[in-house]
Coordinates of C-alpha atoms in Angstrom, one line a residue:
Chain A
X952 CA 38.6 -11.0 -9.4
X953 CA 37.3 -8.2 -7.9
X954 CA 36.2 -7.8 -4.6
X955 CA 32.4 -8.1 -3.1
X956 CA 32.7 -5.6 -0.8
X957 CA 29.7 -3.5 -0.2
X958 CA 30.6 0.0 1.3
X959 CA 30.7 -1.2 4.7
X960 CA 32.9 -3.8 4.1
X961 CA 30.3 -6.8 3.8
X962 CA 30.7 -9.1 1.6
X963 CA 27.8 -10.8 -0.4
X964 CA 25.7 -13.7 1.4
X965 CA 27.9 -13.8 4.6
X966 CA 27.5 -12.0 7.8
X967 CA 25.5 -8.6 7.0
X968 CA 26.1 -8.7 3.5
X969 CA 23.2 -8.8 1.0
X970 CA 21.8 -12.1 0.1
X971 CA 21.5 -12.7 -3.2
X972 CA 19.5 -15.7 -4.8
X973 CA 20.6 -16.9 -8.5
X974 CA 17.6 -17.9 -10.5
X975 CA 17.5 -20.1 -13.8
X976 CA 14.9 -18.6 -15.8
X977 CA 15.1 -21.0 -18.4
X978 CA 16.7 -18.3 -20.9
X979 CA 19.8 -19.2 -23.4
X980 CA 21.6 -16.2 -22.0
X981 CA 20.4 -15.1 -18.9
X982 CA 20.0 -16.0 -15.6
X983 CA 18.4 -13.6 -12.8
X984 CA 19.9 -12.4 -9.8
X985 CA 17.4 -11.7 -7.1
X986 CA 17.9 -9.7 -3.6
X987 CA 14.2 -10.7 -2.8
X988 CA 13.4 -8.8 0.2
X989 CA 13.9 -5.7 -1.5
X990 CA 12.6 -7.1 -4.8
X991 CA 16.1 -6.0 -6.5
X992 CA 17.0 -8.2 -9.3
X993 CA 19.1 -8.3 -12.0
X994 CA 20.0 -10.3 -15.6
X995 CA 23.6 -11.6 -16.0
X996 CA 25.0 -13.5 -19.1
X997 CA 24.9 -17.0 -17.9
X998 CA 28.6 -17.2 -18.8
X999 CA 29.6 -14.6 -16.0
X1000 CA 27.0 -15.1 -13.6
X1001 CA 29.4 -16.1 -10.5
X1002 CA 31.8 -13.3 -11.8
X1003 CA 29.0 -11.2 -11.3
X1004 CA 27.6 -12.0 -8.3
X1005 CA 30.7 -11.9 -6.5
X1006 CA 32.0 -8.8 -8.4
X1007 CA 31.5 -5.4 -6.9
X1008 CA 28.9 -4.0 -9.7
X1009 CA 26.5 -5.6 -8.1
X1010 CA 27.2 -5.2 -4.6
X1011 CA 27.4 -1.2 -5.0
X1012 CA 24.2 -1.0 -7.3
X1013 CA 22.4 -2.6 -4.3
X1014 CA 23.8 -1.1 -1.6
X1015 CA 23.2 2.4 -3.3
X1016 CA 19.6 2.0 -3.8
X1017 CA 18.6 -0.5 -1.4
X1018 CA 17.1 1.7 1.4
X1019 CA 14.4 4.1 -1.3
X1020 CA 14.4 0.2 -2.9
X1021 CA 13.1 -1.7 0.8
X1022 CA 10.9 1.5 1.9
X1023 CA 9.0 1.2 -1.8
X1024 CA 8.2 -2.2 -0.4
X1025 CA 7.5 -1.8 2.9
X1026 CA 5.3 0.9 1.9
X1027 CA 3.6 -1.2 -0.9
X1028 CA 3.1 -4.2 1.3
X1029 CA 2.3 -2.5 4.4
X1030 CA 1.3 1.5 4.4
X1031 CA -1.6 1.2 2.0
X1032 CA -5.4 1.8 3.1
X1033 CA -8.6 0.3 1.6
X1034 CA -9.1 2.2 -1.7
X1035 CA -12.0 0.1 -3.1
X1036 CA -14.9 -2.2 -1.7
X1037 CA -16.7 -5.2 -3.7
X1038 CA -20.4 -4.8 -3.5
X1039 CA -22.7 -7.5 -3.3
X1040 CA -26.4 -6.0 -3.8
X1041 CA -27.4 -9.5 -3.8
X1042 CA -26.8 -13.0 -3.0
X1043 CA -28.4 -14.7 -6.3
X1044 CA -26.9 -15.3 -9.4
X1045 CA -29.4 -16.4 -13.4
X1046 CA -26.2 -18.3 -13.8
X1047 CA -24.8 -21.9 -12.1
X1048 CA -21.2 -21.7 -12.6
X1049 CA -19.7 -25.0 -11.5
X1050 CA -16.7 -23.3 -10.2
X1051 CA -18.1 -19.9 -7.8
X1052 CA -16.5 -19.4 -4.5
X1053 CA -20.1 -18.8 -3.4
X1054 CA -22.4 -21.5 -1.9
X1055 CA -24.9 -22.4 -3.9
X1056 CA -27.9 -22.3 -1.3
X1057 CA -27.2 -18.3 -1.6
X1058 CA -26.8 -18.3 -5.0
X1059 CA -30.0 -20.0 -6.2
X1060 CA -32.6 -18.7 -3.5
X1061 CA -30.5 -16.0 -1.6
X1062 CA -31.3 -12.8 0.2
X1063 CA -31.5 -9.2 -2.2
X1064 CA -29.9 -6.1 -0.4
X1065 CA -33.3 -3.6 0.3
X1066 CA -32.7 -1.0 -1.7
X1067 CA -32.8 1.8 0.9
X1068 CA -29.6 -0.2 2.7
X1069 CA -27.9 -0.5 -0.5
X1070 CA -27.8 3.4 -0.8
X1071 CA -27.4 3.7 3.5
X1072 CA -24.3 1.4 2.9
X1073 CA -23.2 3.7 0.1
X1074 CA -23.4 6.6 2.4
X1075 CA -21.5 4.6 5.0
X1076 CA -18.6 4.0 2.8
X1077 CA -18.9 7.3 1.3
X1078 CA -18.0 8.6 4.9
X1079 CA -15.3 5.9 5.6
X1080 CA -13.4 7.0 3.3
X1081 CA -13.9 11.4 3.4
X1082 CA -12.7 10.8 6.9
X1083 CA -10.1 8.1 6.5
X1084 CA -9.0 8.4 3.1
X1085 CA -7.1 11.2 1.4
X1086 CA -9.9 12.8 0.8
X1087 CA -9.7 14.6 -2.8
X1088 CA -6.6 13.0 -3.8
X1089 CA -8.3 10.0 -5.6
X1090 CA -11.7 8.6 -6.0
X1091 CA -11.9 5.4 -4.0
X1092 CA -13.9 2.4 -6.0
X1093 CA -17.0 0.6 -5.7
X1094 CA -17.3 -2.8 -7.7
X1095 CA -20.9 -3.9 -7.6
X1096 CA -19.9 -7.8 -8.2
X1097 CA -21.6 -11.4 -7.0
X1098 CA -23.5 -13.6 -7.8
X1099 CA -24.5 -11.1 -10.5
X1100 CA -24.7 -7.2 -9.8
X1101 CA -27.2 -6.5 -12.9
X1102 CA -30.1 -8.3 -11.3
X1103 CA -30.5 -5.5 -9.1
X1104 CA -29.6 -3.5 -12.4
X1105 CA -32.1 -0.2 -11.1
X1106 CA -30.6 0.2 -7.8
X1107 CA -27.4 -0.1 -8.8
X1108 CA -27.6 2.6 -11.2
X1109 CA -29.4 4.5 -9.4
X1110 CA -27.2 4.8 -7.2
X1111 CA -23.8 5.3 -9.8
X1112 CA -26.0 8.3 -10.4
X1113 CA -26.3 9.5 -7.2
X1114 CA -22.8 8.4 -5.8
X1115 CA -20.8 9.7 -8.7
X1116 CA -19.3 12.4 -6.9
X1117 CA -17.6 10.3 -4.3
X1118 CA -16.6 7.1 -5.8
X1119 CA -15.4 5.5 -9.0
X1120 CA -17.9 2.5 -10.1
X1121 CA -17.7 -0.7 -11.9
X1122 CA -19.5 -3.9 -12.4
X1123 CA -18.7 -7.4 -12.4
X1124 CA -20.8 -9.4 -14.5
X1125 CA -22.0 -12.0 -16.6
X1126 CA -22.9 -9.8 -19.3
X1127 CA -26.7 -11.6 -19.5
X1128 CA -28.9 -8.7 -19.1
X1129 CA -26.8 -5.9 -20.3
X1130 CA -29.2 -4.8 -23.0
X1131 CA -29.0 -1.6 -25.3
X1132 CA -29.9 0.7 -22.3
X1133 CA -27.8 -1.0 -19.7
X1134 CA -24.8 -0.5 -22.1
X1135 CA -25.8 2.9 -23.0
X1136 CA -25.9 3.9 -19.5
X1137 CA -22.6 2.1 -18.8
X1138 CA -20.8 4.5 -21.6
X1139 CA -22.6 7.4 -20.5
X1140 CA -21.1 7.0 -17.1
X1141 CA -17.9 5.6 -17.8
X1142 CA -18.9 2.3 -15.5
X1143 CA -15.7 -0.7 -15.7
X1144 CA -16.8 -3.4 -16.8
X1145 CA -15.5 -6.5 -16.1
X1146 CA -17.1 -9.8 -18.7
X1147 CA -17.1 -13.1 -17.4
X1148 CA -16.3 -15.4 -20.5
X1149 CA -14.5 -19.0 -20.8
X1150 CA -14.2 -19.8 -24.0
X1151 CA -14.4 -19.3 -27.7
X1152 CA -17.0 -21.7 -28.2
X1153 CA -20.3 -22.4 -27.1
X1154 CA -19.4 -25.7 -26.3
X1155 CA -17.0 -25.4 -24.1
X1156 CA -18.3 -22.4 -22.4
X1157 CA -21.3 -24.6 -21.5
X1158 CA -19.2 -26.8 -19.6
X1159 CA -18.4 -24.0 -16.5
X1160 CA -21.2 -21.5 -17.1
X1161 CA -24.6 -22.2 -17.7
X1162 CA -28.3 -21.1 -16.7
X1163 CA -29.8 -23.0 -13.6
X1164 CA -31.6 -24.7 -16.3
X1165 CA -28.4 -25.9 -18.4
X1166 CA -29.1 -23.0 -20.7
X1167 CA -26.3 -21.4 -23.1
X1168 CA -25.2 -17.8 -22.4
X1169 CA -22.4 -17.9 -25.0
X1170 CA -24.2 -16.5 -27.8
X1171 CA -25.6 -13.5 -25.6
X1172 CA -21.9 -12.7 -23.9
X1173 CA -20.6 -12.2 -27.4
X1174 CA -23.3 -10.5 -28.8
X1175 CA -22.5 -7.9 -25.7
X1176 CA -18.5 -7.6 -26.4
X1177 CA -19.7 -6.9 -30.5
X1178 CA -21.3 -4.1 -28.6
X1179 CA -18.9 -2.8 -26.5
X1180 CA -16.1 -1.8 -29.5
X1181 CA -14.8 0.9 -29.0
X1182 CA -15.5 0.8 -25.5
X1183 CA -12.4 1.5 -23.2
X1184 CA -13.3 0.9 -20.0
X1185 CA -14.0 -3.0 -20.2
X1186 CA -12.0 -6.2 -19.6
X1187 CA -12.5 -10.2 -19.5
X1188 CA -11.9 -12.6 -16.9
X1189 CA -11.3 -15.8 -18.1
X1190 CA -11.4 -18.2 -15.5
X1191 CA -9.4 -21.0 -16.4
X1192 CA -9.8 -24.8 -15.2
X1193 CA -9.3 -28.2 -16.9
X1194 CA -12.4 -27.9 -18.8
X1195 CA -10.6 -24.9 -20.9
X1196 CA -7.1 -25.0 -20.1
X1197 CA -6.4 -27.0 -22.9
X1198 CA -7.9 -24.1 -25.5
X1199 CA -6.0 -21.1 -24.2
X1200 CA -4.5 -20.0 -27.3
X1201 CA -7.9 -20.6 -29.1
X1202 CA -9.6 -18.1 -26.7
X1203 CA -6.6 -15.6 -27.1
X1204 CA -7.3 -15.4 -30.4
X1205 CA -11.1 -15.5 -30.5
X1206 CA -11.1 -12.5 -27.6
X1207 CA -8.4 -10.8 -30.0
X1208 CA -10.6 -11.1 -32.6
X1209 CA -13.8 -9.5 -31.2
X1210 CA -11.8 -6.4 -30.3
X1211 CA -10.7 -7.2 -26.4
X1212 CA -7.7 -5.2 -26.0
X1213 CA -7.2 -6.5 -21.8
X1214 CA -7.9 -10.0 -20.4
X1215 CA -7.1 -12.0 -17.2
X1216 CA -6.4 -15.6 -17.3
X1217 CA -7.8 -16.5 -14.1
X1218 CA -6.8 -20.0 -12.7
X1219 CA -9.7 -20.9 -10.8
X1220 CA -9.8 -20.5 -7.0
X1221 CA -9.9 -23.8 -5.1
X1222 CA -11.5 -22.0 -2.2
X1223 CA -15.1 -23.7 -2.8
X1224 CA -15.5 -27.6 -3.5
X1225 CA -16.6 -26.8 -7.0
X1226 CA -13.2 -24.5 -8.0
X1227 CA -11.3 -27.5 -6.3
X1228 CA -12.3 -29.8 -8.7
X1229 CA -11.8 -28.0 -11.3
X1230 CA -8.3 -27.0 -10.9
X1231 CA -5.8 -27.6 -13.4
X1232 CA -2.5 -29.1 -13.4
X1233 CA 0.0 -27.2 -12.8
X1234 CA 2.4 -27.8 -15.5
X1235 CA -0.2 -28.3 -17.9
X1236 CA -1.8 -24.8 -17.0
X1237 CA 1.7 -23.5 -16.8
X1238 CA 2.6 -24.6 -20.3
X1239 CA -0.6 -23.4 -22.0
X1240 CA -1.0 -20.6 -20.4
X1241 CA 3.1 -19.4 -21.5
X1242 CA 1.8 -20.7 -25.4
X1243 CA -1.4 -18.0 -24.9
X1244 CA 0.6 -15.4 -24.0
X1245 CA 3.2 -16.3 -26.7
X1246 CA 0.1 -15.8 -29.2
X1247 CA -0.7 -12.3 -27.7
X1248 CA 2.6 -11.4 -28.8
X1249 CA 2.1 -13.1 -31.7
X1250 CA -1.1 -11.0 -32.7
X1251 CA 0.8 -7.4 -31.3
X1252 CA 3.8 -8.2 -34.3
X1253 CA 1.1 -9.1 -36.9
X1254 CA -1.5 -6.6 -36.3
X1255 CA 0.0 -3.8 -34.2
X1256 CA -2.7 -4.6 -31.7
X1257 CA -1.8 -5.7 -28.1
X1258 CA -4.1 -7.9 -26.0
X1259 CA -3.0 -7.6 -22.6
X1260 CA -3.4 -10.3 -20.2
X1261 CA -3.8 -7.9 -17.2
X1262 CA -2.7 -10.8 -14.5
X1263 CA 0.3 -11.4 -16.2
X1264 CA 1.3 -7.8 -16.7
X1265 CA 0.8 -7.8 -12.5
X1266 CA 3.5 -10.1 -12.5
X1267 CA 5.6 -7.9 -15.1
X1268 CA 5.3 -4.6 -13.0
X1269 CA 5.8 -6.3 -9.8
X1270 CA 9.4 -7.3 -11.0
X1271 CA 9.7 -3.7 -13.1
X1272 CA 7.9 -1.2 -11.0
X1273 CA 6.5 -2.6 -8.1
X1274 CA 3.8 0.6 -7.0
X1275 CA 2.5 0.7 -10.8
X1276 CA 0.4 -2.6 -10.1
X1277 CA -2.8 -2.5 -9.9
X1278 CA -3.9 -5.8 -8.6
X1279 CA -3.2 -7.0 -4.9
X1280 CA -3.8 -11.0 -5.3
X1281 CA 0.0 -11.9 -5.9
X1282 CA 1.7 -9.4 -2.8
X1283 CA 1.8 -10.5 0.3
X1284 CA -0.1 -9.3 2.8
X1285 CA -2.7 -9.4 -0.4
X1286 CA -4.8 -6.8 -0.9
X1287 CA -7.8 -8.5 1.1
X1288 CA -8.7 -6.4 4.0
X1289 CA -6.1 -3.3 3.6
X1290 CA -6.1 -2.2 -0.2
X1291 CA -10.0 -3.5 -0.1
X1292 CA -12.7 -5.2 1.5
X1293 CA -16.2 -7.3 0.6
X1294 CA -19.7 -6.0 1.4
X1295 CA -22.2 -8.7 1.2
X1296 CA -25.6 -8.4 0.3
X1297 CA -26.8 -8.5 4.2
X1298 CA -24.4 -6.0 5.0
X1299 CA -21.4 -8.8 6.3
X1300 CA -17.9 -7.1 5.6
X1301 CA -14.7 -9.8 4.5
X1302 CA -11.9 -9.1 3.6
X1303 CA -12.1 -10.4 -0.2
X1304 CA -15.3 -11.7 -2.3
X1305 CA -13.0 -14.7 -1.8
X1306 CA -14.1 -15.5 2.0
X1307 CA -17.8 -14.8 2.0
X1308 CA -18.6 -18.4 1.8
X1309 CA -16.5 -18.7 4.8
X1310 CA -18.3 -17.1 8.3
X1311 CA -15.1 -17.5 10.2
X1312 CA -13.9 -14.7 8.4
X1313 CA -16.7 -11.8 8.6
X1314 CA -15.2 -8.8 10.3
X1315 CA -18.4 -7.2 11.0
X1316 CA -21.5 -5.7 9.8
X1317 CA -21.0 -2.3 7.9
X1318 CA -24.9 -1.1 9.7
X1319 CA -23.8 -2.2 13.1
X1320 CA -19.6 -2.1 12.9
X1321 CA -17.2 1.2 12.7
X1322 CA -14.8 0.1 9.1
X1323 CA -11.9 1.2 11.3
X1324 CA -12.5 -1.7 13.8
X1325 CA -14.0 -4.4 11.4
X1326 CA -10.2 -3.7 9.1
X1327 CA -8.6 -4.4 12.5
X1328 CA -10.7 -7.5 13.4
X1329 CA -9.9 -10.7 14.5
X1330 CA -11.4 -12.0 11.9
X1331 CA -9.4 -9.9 9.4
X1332 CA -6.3 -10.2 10.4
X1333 CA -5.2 -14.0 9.8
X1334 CA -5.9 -12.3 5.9
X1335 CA -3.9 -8.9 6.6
X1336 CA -0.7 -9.9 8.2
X1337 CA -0.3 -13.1 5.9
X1338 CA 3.4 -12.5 5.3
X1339 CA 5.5 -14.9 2.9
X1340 CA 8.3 -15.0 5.5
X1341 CA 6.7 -16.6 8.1
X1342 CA 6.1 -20.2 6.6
X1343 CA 8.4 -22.5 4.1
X1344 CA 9.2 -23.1 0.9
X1345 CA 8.1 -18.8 0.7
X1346 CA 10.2 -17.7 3.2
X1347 CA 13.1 -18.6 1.6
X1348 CA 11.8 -18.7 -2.3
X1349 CA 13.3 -15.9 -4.3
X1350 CA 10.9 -14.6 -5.9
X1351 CA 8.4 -14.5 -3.0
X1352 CA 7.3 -10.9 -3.7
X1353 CA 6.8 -11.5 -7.0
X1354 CA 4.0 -14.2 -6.5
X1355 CA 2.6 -13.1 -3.0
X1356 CA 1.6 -16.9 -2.5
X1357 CA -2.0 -16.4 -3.3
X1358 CA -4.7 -16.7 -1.8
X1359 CA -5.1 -17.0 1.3
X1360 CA -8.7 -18.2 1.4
X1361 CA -7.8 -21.2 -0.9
X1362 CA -4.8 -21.8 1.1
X1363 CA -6.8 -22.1 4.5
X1364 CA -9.7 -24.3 2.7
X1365 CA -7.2 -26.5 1.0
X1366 CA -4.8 -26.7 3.9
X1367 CA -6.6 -25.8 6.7
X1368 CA -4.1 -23.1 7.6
X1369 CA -3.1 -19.7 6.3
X1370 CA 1.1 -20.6 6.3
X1371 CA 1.5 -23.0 3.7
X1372 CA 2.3 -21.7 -0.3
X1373 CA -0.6 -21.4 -2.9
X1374 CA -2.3 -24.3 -4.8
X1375 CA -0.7 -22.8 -7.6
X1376 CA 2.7 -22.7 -6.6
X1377 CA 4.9 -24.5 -9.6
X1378 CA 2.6 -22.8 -11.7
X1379 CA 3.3 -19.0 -10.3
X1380 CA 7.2 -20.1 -10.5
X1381 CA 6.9 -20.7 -14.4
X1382 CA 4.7 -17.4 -14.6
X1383 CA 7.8 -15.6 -13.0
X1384 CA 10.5 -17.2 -15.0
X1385 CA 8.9 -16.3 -18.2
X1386 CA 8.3 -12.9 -16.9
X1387 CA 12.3 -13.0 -16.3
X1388 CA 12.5 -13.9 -20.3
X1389 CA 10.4 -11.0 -21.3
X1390 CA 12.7 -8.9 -19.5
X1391 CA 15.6 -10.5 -20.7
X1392 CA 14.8 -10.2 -24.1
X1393 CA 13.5 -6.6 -24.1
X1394 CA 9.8 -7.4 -24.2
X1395 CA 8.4 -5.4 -21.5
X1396 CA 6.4 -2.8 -23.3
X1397 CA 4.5 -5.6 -25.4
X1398 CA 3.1 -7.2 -23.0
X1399 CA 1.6 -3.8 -20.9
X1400 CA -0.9 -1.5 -21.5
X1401 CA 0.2 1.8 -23.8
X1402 CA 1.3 4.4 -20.7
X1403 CA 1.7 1.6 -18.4
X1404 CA 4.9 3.9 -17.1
X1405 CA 3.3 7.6 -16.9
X1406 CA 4.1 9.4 -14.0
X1407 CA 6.9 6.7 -13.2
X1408 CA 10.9 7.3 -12.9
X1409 CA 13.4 4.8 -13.1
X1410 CA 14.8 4.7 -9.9
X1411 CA 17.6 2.2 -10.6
X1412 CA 19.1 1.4 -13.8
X1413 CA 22.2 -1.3 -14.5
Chain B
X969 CA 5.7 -10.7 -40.4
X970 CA 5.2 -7.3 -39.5
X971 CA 7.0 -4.1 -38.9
X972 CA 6.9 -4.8 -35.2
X973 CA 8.5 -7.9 -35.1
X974 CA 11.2 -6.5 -37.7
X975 CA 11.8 -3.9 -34.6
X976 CA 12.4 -6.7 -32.1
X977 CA 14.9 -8.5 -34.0
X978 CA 16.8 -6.1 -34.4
X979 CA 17.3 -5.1 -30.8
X980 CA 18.0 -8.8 -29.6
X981 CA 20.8 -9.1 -32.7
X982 CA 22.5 -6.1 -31.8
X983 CA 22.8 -6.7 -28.3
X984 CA 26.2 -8.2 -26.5
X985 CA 24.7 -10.1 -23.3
X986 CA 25.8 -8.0 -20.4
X987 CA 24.4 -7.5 -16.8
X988 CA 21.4 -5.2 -16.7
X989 CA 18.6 -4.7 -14.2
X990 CA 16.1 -1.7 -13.4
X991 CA 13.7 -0.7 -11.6
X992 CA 10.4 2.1 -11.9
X993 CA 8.4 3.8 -9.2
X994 CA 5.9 5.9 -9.1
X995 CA 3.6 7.3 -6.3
X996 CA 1.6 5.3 -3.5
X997 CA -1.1 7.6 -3.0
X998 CA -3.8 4.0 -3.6
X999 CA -5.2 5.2 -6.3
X1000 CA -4.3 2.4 -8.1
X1001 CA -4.2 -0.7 -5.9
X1002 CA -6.9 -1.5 -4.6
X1003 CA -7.9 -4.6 -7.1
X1004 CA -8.5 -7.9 -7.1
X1005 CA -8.0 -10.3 -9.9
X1006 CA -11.8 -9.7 -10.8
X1007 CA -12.2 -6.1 -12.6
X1008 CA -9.8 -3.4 -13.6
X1009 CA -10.4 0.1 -13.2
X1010 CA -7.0 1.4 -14.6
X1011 CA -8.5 3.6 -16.5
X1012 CA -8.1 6.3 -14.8
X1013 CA -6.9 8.6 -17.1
X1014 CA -10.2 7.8 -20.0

């Protein structure tokens, strides 16, 4: 046998050698080999894994690229600013989904942003990030979100009118009161949208997401994605809980049907009571959700046209090409409070939409506070140093920077404290392992969005 | 079954298992993480 020398004579897992974890990722021919503080991994036939991780291949592929490999990472995890900031113009919602991280005092009776503070806090931002931001490199984002973003439907676009120049806009929504103009206006401006939508049935959609009254919305949400074909700039959020777990692969299809071309599969947030009790098994989410994304593979060989389930592809380019993801939930630190930040509707900034329910965590006032402090606040920082070493089974899990444990604001209400793994945590292990299968069998492209790697290099090859 | 799935099979049949791993970066300037699991704006480029 060869011998597992690096080139300073270390050998692997002993004494300053690299450690290397060996993952079963319940494929007939592979099994992964992870170095997980850089995020290096590799596949090795099952049949030569202990060859191989003892042999010098792998030992000299690490130690060649593990410095540009760890300063992607540290970079990534820690040398990011806030690019984007959720916008609450107000605190009420038309709809009573069982499941929202918001209280429901606020979301039945609460407090509108005046519409002279909604464009002062615009103007706030807008200067935020002109001083602290590379300023002409990139537009940063503003996501008007909730409750529900169209009730205030004239100041908001009033105000994507008048901010266009400094920020990138999109909306969150229920899709209720996006009529003919609202969608026209939407186009015209090239607005994200974001569609709030659990199920392919009326019937089952009623069971999370209703009017205050116990009114259907199903009929109306679909009538708005008919609309919206040909549309690129929209996406659905399926939020998934016990009510609908069991009809993933139904809802894949339906969504695939009506033209979506990227969904996420949300597991609801236990951060609130009502996401609590709602939560899904694990195994059972874990197994239905690998059988939905089977079926959007499914649909890509039989109709050429892919369906991407955005939160899995996360997972996919943070094993692949870690700095070509685009959402911060499963990375730790997590994007709350450093890649971006919450405005509530009375001007309260937290660190995620996640935590406005929860005081403790309100950084400041964006009319009263400087950003620069309220991102460095006590408040904010239980949230922005959250780091998957510092607490066990994480510390020590191997792919602990592909799963981020998220979130923390579910961890803290479920556990009462920020160090202990997500909720979720069997269920982001089988996300990973079959994320490990697509790789291994040569699947990556399928599941991602057509350019997904523009502007990237492959930095290491094996 | 369809073309694409044709196009699969025949990469995984004529493949010997063998150790292989990579890795893709591209630049941090935060254009492109500053998301939550609620919205995408990765549409940069539209």
């Amino acid at each position: 046998m060869n011998s597992a020398l690096n080139p300073h004579g270390a050998r692997v897992n002993v004494g300053p050698g690299p450690r290397f974890d060996l993952c079963d990722i319940g494929h007939s021919d592979y099994v992964a080999v992870i170095q997980a503080d850089s995020a290096f991994w590799t596949l090795a036939p099952r049949n030569q894994a202990a060859s191989f991780l003892l042999g010098e291949e792998l030992a000299q592929a690490f130690s060649s690229h593990q410095d540009r490999l760890q300063a992607e990472m540290q970079a990534l995890r820690f040398g990011l600013k806030p690019s984007a900031v959720y916008f609450n113009p107000t605190e009420r919602c038309n709809l009573n989904c069982h499941y929202c991280y918001l209280p429901e005092d606020m979301r039945r009776s609460g407090a509108d942003m005046p519409v002279a503070d909604v464009f002062r806090a615009l103007e706030i931002l807008a200067g935020y990030f002109q001083t602290d931001q590379q300023a002409g490199v990139f537009l940063p984002q503003i996501i008007f979100h909730g409750s529900e973003p169209m009730l205030r439907q004239d100041v908001i676009f009033a105000a994507i009118e008048k901010f266009g120049q400094h920020f990138r806009f999109g909306i969150q929504t229920n899709a209720t009161l996006l009529d003919d103009g609202a969608l026209d206006f939407i186009r015209e401006h090239n607005v994200s949208l974001g569609i709030s939508l659990d199920a392919h049935l009326a019937a089952l959609h009623d069971r999370t997401r209703q009017t205050w009254g116990r009114k259907s919305v199903f009929g109306q949400v679909t009538e708005v994605l008919k609309k919206l074909t040909g549309y690129a700039n929209y996406s659905v959020i399926c939020t998934v809980t016990q009510a609908n777990v069991g009809h993933l692969t139904n809802i894949i299809e339906f969504f695939h049907g009506v033209g979506v071309d990227m969904a996420l599969l949300n597991p609801v947030r236990c951060t609130q009571p009502g996401g609590r009790q709602l939560k899904p098994e694990d195994h059972e989410l874990a197994q239905r959700f690998i059988k939905a994304l089977d079926r959007t593979w499914e649909l890509y060989q039989e109709t050429g046209r892919k369906l991407v389930i955005a939160n899995f592809a996360n997972i996919l380019l943070a094993i692949a090409a870690p700095t070509a993801r685009r959402l911060m939930c499963d990375i730790s630190p997590c994007g709350g409070g450093r890649c971006f930040l919450a405005l509530a509707a009375n001007g309260d900034l937290f660190p995620c939409s996640e935590f406005i329910g929860l005081p403790e965590f309100k950084g400041g006032n964006v009319f009263q506070d400087d950003l620069p402090e309220v991102l460095d606040s006590v408040a904010f920082r239980p949230v922005t140093t959250r780091k998957v070493e510092d607490f066990e089974p994480c510390g020590s899990c191997a792919i602990r920077h592909f799963c981020g444990s998220p979130c923390p604001a579910e961890v803290y209400t479920t556990t009462g404290t920020m160090a202990a793994p997500a909720p979720y945590c069997a269920f982001y292990i089988e996300q990973a392992r079959y994320a490990f299968r697509v790789l291994a069998d040569n699947r990556l492209d399928d599941f991602l969005w057509q350019g997904w790697n523009e502007g990237a290099e492959k930095i290491f090859s094996l | 079954m369809g073309k694409h799935n044709q196009r699969y099979e025949a990469q995984i049949t004529s493949r010997e298992p063998k150790p292989f791993g990579f890795r893709y970066s591209c630049g941090l300037n935060g254009d492109n993480t500053g998301l939550a699991h609620y919205i995408l704006l990765d549409k940069k480029n539209s």
